[in-house]
Coordinates of C-alpha atoms and ligand atoms in Angstrom, one line a residue:
M1 CA -26.5 -19.5 -105.6
K2 CA -25.8 -17.6 -108.8
I3 CA -24.5 -19.7 -111.6
S4 CA -24.7 -17.2 -114.5
G5 CA -26.6 -14.2 -115.8
A6 CA -30.0 -16.0 -115.7
V7 CA -29.3 -19.3 -113.9
R8 CA -29.6 -19.9 -110.2
Y9 CA -28.8 -23.0 -108.2
V10 CA -31.6 -24.0 -105.8
G11 CA -30.7 -27.6 -105.1
V12 CA -29.8 -29.3 -101.8
N13 CA -27.2 -31.6 -100.4
D14 CA -28.3 -34.9 -98.8
H15 CA -25.9 -36.1 -96.1
E16 CA -28.5 -38.4 -94.5
K17 CA -29.2 -41.0 -97.1
T18 CA -26.8 -43.9 -96.9
I19 CA -28.2 -46.1 -99.7
F20 CA -29.4 -44.5 -103.0
E21 CA -32.2 -46.3 -104.9
G22 CA -32.2 -48.8 -102.1
L23 CA -28.9 -50.3 -103.5
W24 CA -25.9 -47.9 -103.8
P25 CA -23.9 -46.7 -100.8
L26 CA -23.3 -43.0 -100.5
P27 CA -20.1 -42.5 -98.7
F28 CA -20.0 -38.8 -99.6
G29 CA -23.8 -38.1 -99.6
V30 CA -25.6 -37.0 -102.8
S31 CA -26.9 -33.7 -104.1
Y32 CA -30.3 -33.1 -105.8
N33 CA -29.7 -30.2 -108.2
S34 CA -32.5 -27.9 -109.3
Y35 CA -32.1 -24.6 -111.1
L36 CA -34.0 -21.5 -111.8
V37 CA -33.9 -19.7 -115.2
V38 CA -34.9 -16.1 -114.7
G39 CA -36.1 -14.3 -117.7
D40 CA -39.2 -12.1 -117.9
K41 CA -40.8 -15.3 -116.8
V42 CA -39.2 -17.7 -114.3
A43 CA -38.7 -21.4 -114.9
L44 CA -37.7 -24.0 -112.4
V45 CA -35.8 -27.0 -113.8
D46 CA -36.6 -30.2 -111.9
T47 CA -37.2 -30.4 -108.1
V48 CA -35.5 -32.2 -105.2
E49 CA -36.2 -35.2 -102.9
S50 CA -39.3 -34.3 -101.0
E51 CA -37.6 -34.6 -97.5
F52 CA -35.7 -31.5 -98.5
G53 CA -38.8 -29.6 -99.6
D54 CA -38.7 -26.8 -97.1
E55 CA -35.1 -26.1 -97.7
F56 CA -35.8 -26.2 -101.4
I57 CA -38.6 -23.6 -101.3
R58 CA -36.4 -21.4 -99.1
N59 CA -33.7 -21.6 -101.7
I60 CA -36.1 -20.5 -104.4
R61 CA -37.5 -17.6 -102.2
D62 CA -33.9 -16.5 -101.5
E63 CA -33.3 -16.1 -105.2
I64 CA -36.6 -14.6 -106.4
G65 CA -38.3 -13.2 -103.3
D66 CA -42.0 -12.7 -103.9
R67 CA -41.9 -13.3 -107.7
K68 CA -43.7 -16.3 -108.8
V69 CA -42.4 -19.3 -110.7
D70 CA -44.2 -19.6 -114.0
Y71 CA -43.0 -22.9 -115.2
L72 CA -41.7 -26.2 -113.8
I73 CA -39.7 -28.1 -116.4
V74 CA -39.8 -31.8 -115.7
N75 CA -36.8 -33.5 -117.4
H76 CA -37.1 -36.7 -115.5
M77 CA -39.7 -38.3 -113.2
E78 CA -37.5 -40.4 -110.9
P79 CA -38.7 -39.3 -107.4
D80 CA -35.3 -37.9 -106.4
H81 CA -36.1 -35.1 -108.8
S82 CA -39.9 -35.1 -109.0
S83 CA -41.1 -35.7 -105.4
S84 CA -41.3 -32.0 -104.5
M85 CA -43.7 -31.3 -107.3
K86 CA -46.8 -31.1 -105.2
L87 CA -45.1 -28.8 -102.7
V88 CA -44.0 -26.6 -105.6
R89 CA -47.5 -26.4 -106.9
S90 CA -48.9 -25.5 -103.5
N91 CA -46.3 -22.7 -103.2
F92 CA -46.9 -21.5 -106.8
P93 CA -50.5 -22.4 -107.6
D94 CA -50.4 -21.0 -111.1
I95 CA -47.2 -22.9 -112.1
R96 CA -47.4 -24.6 -115.5
I97 CA -45.7 -28.0 -115.7
V98 CA -43.7 -28.4 -118.9
T99 CA -42.8 -31.9 -119.9
N100 CA -43.2 -34.6 -122.6
A101 CA -46.1 -37.0 -123.2
K102 CA -44.4 -39.9 -121.6
A103 CA -44.1 -38.1 -118.3
V104 CA -47.8 -37.1 -118.2
P105 CA -49.1 -40.5 -116.9
M106 CA -46.2 -40.8 -114.5
I107 CA -47.1 -37.3 -113.0
A108 CA -50.7 -38.5 -112.6
G109 CA -49.7 -41.8 -111.1
Y110 CA -47.1 -40.5 -108.6
Y111 CA -48.7 -37.2 -107.6
G112 CA -52.3 -37.2 -108.9
I113 CA -51.6 -34.0 -110.9
T114 CA -53.5 -33.8 -114.3
D115 CA -54.1 -30.1 -114.9
N116 CA -52.0 -27.2 -116.0
I117 CA -49.5 -29.4 -117.9
M118 CA -48.0 -28.2 -121.2
T119 CA -46.7 -31.1 -123.3
V120 CA -43.7 -30.4 -125.5
R121 CA -42.2 -32.4 -128.4
D122 CA -38.7 -33.0 -129.4
G123 CA -37.1 -29.7 -130.6
E124 CA -39.9 -27.4 -129.3
S125 CA -39.0 -24.3 -127.4
L126 CA -40.4 -22.1 -124.6
D127 CA -39.7 -18.4 -124.6
L128 CA -39.3 -16.9 -121.1
G129 CA -38.6 -13.5 -122.5
G130 CA -34.9 -13.1 -123.0
C131 CA -34.3 -16.8 -122.3
T132 CA -35.2 -19.6 -124.7
L133 CA -35.4 -23.1 -123.6
T134 CA -35.4 -25.9 -126.2
F135 CA -36.4 -29.5 -125.2
H136 CA -34.5 -32.5 -126.5
M137 CA -35.9 -36.0 -126.0
T138 CA -33.3 -38.4 -124.7
P139 CA -35.3 -41.6 -124.0
M140 CA -33.7 -44.2 -121.7
V141 CA -31.1 -42.0 -120.3
H142 CA -32.1 -43.6 -118.1
W143 CA -35.9 -43.7 -118.0
P144 CA -38.3 -43.6 -121.0
E145 CA -39.4 -40.0 -120.3
T146 CA -36.0 -38.4 -119.9
M147 CA -35.4 -35.2 -121.8
M148 CA -32.8 -32.5 -121.6
T149 CA -33.4 -28.8 -121.7
W150 CA -31.1 -26.5 -123.6
F151 CA -30.9 -22.8 -122.6
N152 CA -29.9 -21.3 -126.0
E153 CA -28.7 -17.8 -125.0
E154 CA -26.3 -19.1 -122.3
G155 CA -25.2 -22.4 -123.9
T156 CA -26.3 -24.3 -120.9
L157 CA -27.5 -27.8 -120.9
F158 CA -29.8 -29.1 -118.2
S159 CA -28.9 -32.7 -118.6
G160 CA -30.9 -34.5 -116.0
D161 CA -29.0 -37.4 -114.5
A162 CA -26.6 -37.5 -117.4
F163 CA -23.1 -36.3 -116.4
G164 CA -24.2 -36.6 -112.7
T165 CA -22.1 -37.9 -109.8
F166 CA -22.8 -39.3 -106.4
G167 CA -21.5 -37.1 -103.6
A168 CA -22.8 -34.0 -102.0
V169 CA -21.0 -30.8 -103.1
D170 CA -19.4 -28.4 -100.7
G171 CA -18.6 -24.8 -101.5
D172 CA -19.6 -23.5 -104.9
I173 CA -21.5 -25.9 -107.1
R174 CA -19.5 -25.0 -110.2
D175 CA -16.3 -26.9 -110.9
S176 CA -14.8 -23.7 -112.2
S177 CA -15.2 -22.2 -108.7
G178 CA -13.8 -25.1 -106.8
A179 CA -16.8 -27.4 -106.2
R180 CA -15.7 -29.9 -103.6
L181 CA -16.8 -33.5 -102.9
S182 CA -18.2 -33.4 -99.4
G183 CA -16.4 -35.3 -96.7
W184 CA -12.9 -35.7 -95.4
L185 CA -10.6 -36.2 -98.4
D186 CA -6.9 -36.9 -98.4
S187 CA -6.3 -34.5 -101.2
P188 CA -9.1 -32.0 -101.5
E189 CA -7.2 -30.2 -104.3
D190 CA -7.7 -33.3 -106.4
T191 CA -11.4 -33.5 -105.8
F192 CA -12.1 -34.0 -109.5
S193 CA -10.6 -37.5 -109.5
E194 CA -13.0 -38.4 -106.7
F195 CA -15.9 -36.9 -108.6
R196 CA -14.8 -38.9 -111.7
N197 CA -14.8 -42.1 -109.6
E198 CA -18.3 -41.3 -108.3
M199 CA -19.5 -40.4 -111.8
T200 CA -18.2 -43.7 -113.1
R201 CA -19.9 -45.5 -110.2
Y202 CA -23.1 -43.6 -110.8
Y203 CA -23.0 -44.4 -114.6
S204 CA -22.1 -48.1 -114.3
N205 CA -24.8 -48.8 -111.8
I206 CA -27.7 -46.7 -112.9
V207 CA -27.2 -45.9 -116.6
G208 CA -24.7 -48.7 -117.6
K209 CA -27.3 -50.8 -119.3
Y210 CA -28.3 -48.0 -121.6
G211 CA -25.1 -47.4 -123.6
V212 CA -26.9 -47.2 -126.9
P213 CA -29.5 -44.6 -125.8
V214 CA -26.6 -42.6 -124.3
Q215 CA -24.7 -42.7 -127.5
N216 CA -27.8 -41.6 -129.4
A217 CA -28.4 -38.7 -127.0
M218 CA -24.7 -37.6 -127.3
K219 CA -24.9 -37.7 -131.1
K220 CA -28.1 -35.8 -131.1
L221 CA -26.7 -33.0 -128.9
S222 CA -23.2 -33.0 -130.3
G223 CA -23.8 -29.9 -132.4
L224 CA -24.8 -27.7 -129.4
P225 CA -22.2 -25.1 -128.3
V226 CA -22.2 -26.3 -124.7
R227 CA -20.6 -23.8 -122.3
R228 CA -22.1 -25.3 -119.1
I229 CA -23.7 -28.6 -118.1
C230 CA -26.1 -28.5 -115.2
S231 CA -26.8 -32.0 -114.2
T232 CA -29.2 -33.1 -111.4
H233 CA -26.4 -34.6 -109.2
G234 CA -22.9 -33.3 -108.4
P235 CA -21.1 -30.3 -109.8
V236 CA -22.1 -27.9 -112.5
W237 CA -19.5 -28.5 -115.2
E238 CA -17.8 -25.5 -116.8
T239 CA -14.1 -26.3 -116.7
R240 CA -14.3 -30.1 -117.2
I241 CA -16.9 -30.3 -119.9
Q242 CA -14.5 -32.0 -122.3
E243 CA -13.5 -34.6 -119.7
V244 CA -17.0 -35.5 -118.5
V245 CA -18.3 -35.8 -122.1
S246 CA -15.4 -38.0 -123.2
L247 CA -15.8 -40.1 -120.0
Y248 CA -19.5 -40.6 -120.9
D249 CA -18.6 -41.4 -124.5
R250 CA -16.1 -44.0 -123.5
L251 CA -18.3 -45.6 -120.8
S252 CA -21.4 -45.7 -123.1
R253 CA -19.2 -47.4 -125.9
Y254 CA -18.2 -49.9 -123.2
E255 CA -14.6 -49.1 -123.9
G256 CA -12.2 -49.8 -121.0
E257 CA -8.9 -48.2 -120.2
R258 CA -5.9 -50.4 -119.9
G259 CA -6.0 -52.2 -116.5
V260 CA -7.5 -55.1 -114.6
C261 CA -10.5 -55.3 -112.4
I262 CA -10.1 -58.3 -110.1
V263 CA -13.3 -59.5 -108.5
Y264 CA -13.4 -62.6 -106.2
A265 CA -15.0 -64.2 -103.2
S266 CA -13.8 -67.0 -101.1
M267 CA -15.0 -69.3 -98.2
Y268 CA -11.7 -70.5 -96.8
G269 CA -9.2 -68.1 -98.3
N270 CA -7.8 -70.2 -101.2
T271 CA -9.4 -68.3 -104.0
A272 CA -8.6 -65.1 -102.1
E273 CA -4.9 -66.0 -101.9
A274 CA -4.9 -66.5 -105.7
A275 CA -6.6 -63.2 -106.2
R276 CA -3.9 -61.5 -104.0
A277 CA -1.2 -63.3 -105.9
L278 CA -2.5 -62.0 -109.2
E279 CA -2.7 -58.5 -107.6
A280 CA 1.0 -58.8 -106.5
E281 CA 1.9 -59.7 -110.1
L282 CA 0.1 -56.7 -111.4
I283 CA 1.8 -54.4 -108.9
R284 CA 5.2 -55.9 -109.8
R285 CA 4.5 -55.2 -113.4
G286 CA 3.1 -51.7 -112.9
V287 CA -0.3 -52.5 -114.3
P288 CA -3.3 -50.3 -113.1
Y289 CA -5.8 -52.5 -111.3
A290 CA -8.6 -52.6 -108.7
I291 CA -9.5 -55.6 -106.5
H292 CA -12.9 -56.3 -104.9
D293 CA -14.3 -58.9 -102.6
A294 CA -17.8 -59.6 -103.9
A295 CA -19.0 -61.0 -100.6
R296 CA -17.8 -58.1 -98.4
E297 CA -18.2 -55.0 -100.5
N298 CA -21.2 -53.4 -102.1
L299 CA -21.0 -54.6 -105.8
S300 CA -21.3 -51.0 -107.1
Y301 CA -17.6 -50.5 -106.6
A302 CA -16.8 -53.7 -108.6
Y303 CA -19.1 -52.6 -111.4
R304 CA -17.5 -49.2 -111.4
D305 CA -14.1 -50.8 -112.0
A306 CA -15.4 -53.4 -114.4
F307 CA -16.6 -50.5 -116.6
R308 CA -13.4 -48.6 -116.1
F309 CA -10.8 -51.2 -117.0
D310 CA -10.5 -53.3 -120.2
T311 CA -9.8 -56.6 -118.4
L312 CA -11.8 -58.6 -115.9
A313 CA -10.2 -61.3 -113.7
V314 CA -12.9 -63.2 -111.8
G315 CA -12.2 -65.7 -109.0
S316 CA -14.7 -68.1 -107.5
P317 CA -14.5 -71.4 -105.6
T318 CA -16.8 -74.1 -106.8
Y319 CA -19.9 -74.2 -104.6
N320 CA -22.4 -77.1 -104.9
N321 CA -21.2 -77.5 -108.5
E322 CA -21.7 -73.9 -109.3
I323 CA -20.1 -70.5 -109.1
F324 CA -19.9 -69.2 -105.5
P325 CA -23.1 -67.1 -105.0
P326 CA -21.6 -63.6 -104.4
V327 CA -19.5 -64.0 -107.6
A328 CA -22.5 -65.4 -109.5
S329 CA -24.4 -62.3 -108.4
F330 CA -21.6 -60.1 -109.6
M331 CA -21.6 -61.9 -113.0
N332 CA -25.4 -61.5 -113.2
G333 CA -25.0 -57.8 -112.9
I334 CA -22.4 -57.8 -115.6
V335 CA -24.8 -59.7 -117.9
S336 CA -27.7 -57.4 -117.0
R337 CA -25.6 -54.3 -117.7
G338 CA -24.6 -55.7 -121.1
L339 CA -21.0 -55.0 -120.5
K340 CA -19.0 -55.5 -123.7
N341 CA -15.5 -55.5 -125.2
R342 CA -13.7 -57.0 -122.2
K343 CA -10.8 -59.4 -121.9
F344 CA -11.5 -62.1 -119.3
A345 CA -9.7 -64.6 -117.1
A346 CA -11.1 -66.8 -114.4
F347 CA -9.6 -68.6 -111.5
G348 CA -10.8 -70.5 -108.4
S349 CA -10.3 -73.3 -105.9
Y350 CA -12.3 -76.6 -105.7
T351 CA -12.0 -79.9 -103.9
W352 CA -13.6 -82.7 -105.9
M353 CA -14.9 -81.9 -109.3
G354 CA -14.8 -78.1 -109.7
G355 CA -16.8 -76.3 -112.3
S356 CA -16.7 -72.6 -111.3
V357 CA -14.0 -71.7 -113.7
R358 CA -15.6 -73.4 -116.7
Q359 CA -18.9 -71.8 -115.9
L360 CA -17.3 -68.3 -115.5
N361 CA -15.7 -68.9 -118.9
E362 CA -19.1 -69.8 -120.4
K363 CA -20.7 -66.7 -119.1
A364 CA -17.8 -64.5 -120.4
Q365 CA -18.0 -66.2 -123.8
N366 CA -21.8 -65.6 -124.0
L367 CA -21.0 -61.9 -123.4
G368 CA -18.5 -62.0 -126.3
F369 CA -15.6 -61.4 -124.0
E370 CA -12.1 -62.5 -125.2
L371 CA -10.9 -65.3 -123.0
L372 CA -7.2 -64.7 -122.2
S373 CA -6.6 -68.2 -120.9
D374 CA -8.4 -71.4 -120.1
G375 CA -8.5 -70.1 -116.6
L376 CA -6.8 -71.4 -113.5
A377 CA -8.8 -74.0 -111.6
F378 CA -6.8 -75.5 -108.7
A379 CA -7.7 -78.3 -106.3
Q380 CA -7.6 -77.2 -102.7
G381 CA -5.0 -74.7 -101.8
Y382 CA -3.4 -72.1 -103.9
A383 CA 0.4 -72.4 -103.9
P384 CA 3.0 -70.7 -106.1
G385 CA 4.7 -73.4 -108.1
K386 CA 1.7 -75.7 -107.9
C387 CA -0.5 -73.3 -109.7
D388 CA 1.1 -70.1 -110.7
M389 CA -0.6 -66.8 -110.9
S390 CA 2.2 -65.4 -113.0
S391 CA 1.1 -67.5 -115.9
L392 CA -2.4 -66.0 -115.5
A393 CA -0.9 -62.6 -115.2
D394 CA 1.1 -63.3 -118.4
A395 CA -2.2 -64.1 -120.1
V396 CA -3.9 -61.1 -118.6
L397 CA -1.2 -58.8 -119.8
K398 CA -0.6 -60.1 -123.3
D399 CA -1.4 -57.3 -125.6
Ligands
LIG401 C1 -20.9 -75.6 -99.1 C2 -19.8 -76.1 -100.0 C3 -20.0 -76.6 -101.2 C4 -19.0 -77.0 -102.0 N1 -19.2 -77.5 -103.3 C5 -18.2 -78.0 -104.0 C6 -18.5 -78.6 -105.3 O1 -19.6 -78.7 -105.7 N2 -17.4 -79.0 -106.0 C7 -16.1 -78.9 -105.6 O2 -15.2 -79.4 -106.3 N3 -15.9 -78.4 -104.4 C8 -16.9 -77.9 -103.6 N4 -16.6 -77.4 -102.4 C9 -15.2 -77.3 -101.9 C10 -14.7 -75.9 -102.2 O3 -14.7 -75.5 -103.5 C11 -13.2 -75.9 -101.7 O4 -13.3 -76.0 -100.3 C12 -12.4 -74.7 -102.1 O5 -11.1 -74.9 -101.7 C13 -12.9 -73.4 -101.4 O6 -12.2 -72.3 -101.9 P1 -12.0 -71.0 -101.1 O7 -11.0 -71.3 -100.0 O8 -11.6 -70.0 -102.0 O9 -13.3 -70.7 -100.4 C14 -17.6 -76.9 -101.6 C15 -17.4 -76.4 -100.3 C16 -18.5 -75.9 -99.5 C17 -18.2 -75.4 -98.2
LIG402 FE1 -32.7 -40.9 -112.4
LIG403 FE1 -31.3 -38.7 -110.2

């Protein structure tokens, strides 16, 4: 697929994988994007998941016929992008791998490849004849060896996983030509909002811990006149550059938009009832929100919305003197992602001594969250009047 004068898309859609990185559901599949830059010499930027190797090589041949690929640029070593490296070398035996020093032992370790590797440093360039590629180190976005490749003449940033989304892409890969999230959608004309959701879910679960390195990378690259972002997952951004860059900026500063992410779990429905009562209050008051059952859903969706909204309301019954395990697991993920700048409120049912609400508050305080209330711990059943969610909603909504 032609992207521009010198750039070709040779990536693949994966509709088979249901769980990415062994953890994250893929309701719309995922794409592994790879690109050719065709100058006097030809460079391939990243590869694809090895199961799709044959299709990948076919895509390359369709674009360049019998020409050889001179360079393989390795921006990132995670196997979803590097595992076709051996296949690429067997098809193009003279190919020179271009990467940075941190990737070299990873290439040897994963694939036993130690020869014909050219190591580049931050700011160095490779001349393909008519096309100049400059390499920018962006460590910990989201592995230590990650770098981005800048194609000077066409203002194109090969950004690796940054600005990527879950979801296979139907039709043209470029957002400017109607890239579509794969799958049955209620409003395919609004596919960008789905991509934005999947970008936020990708970011919060995979990159979320690395807000500072992402900020550093964005500062470093901020002077580049970017006309196109070619990420390794999801659409090529041409129309929405501003939106995806500002989304990344906001997420990596841990800044939430106004709204509430309710996360709860419940054994006998009492904490669930309180969660639904809070939800009803938010609906009544027209506040944006999301609600997630931590025991029934994959937590990636709850993390997505915890990163999206500025307020977290967490409900847990007391369980053997502690927070109910699914909610504890959710909170552990919040701690390990280093989420910041949130307003927080806890609630939950107990029968004899309780403890879950106090422990949730402690965790939130350790994270520097602002407690909006003491929380609402109630003995046995939730009942309006006996314990009123509207008071918690008042606290949640105070500005
Ligand atoms: C296995 C188990 C352990 C529990 N441990 C405690 C506890 O340590 N302290 C307490 O006050 N209540 C404890 N409870 C009681 C629950 O907190 C109580 O039933 C609560 O109403 C459950 O809320 P839910 O309906 O949202 O699940 C326990 C209940 C179960 C089933
Ligand atoms: Fe990755
Ligand atoms: Fe990736």
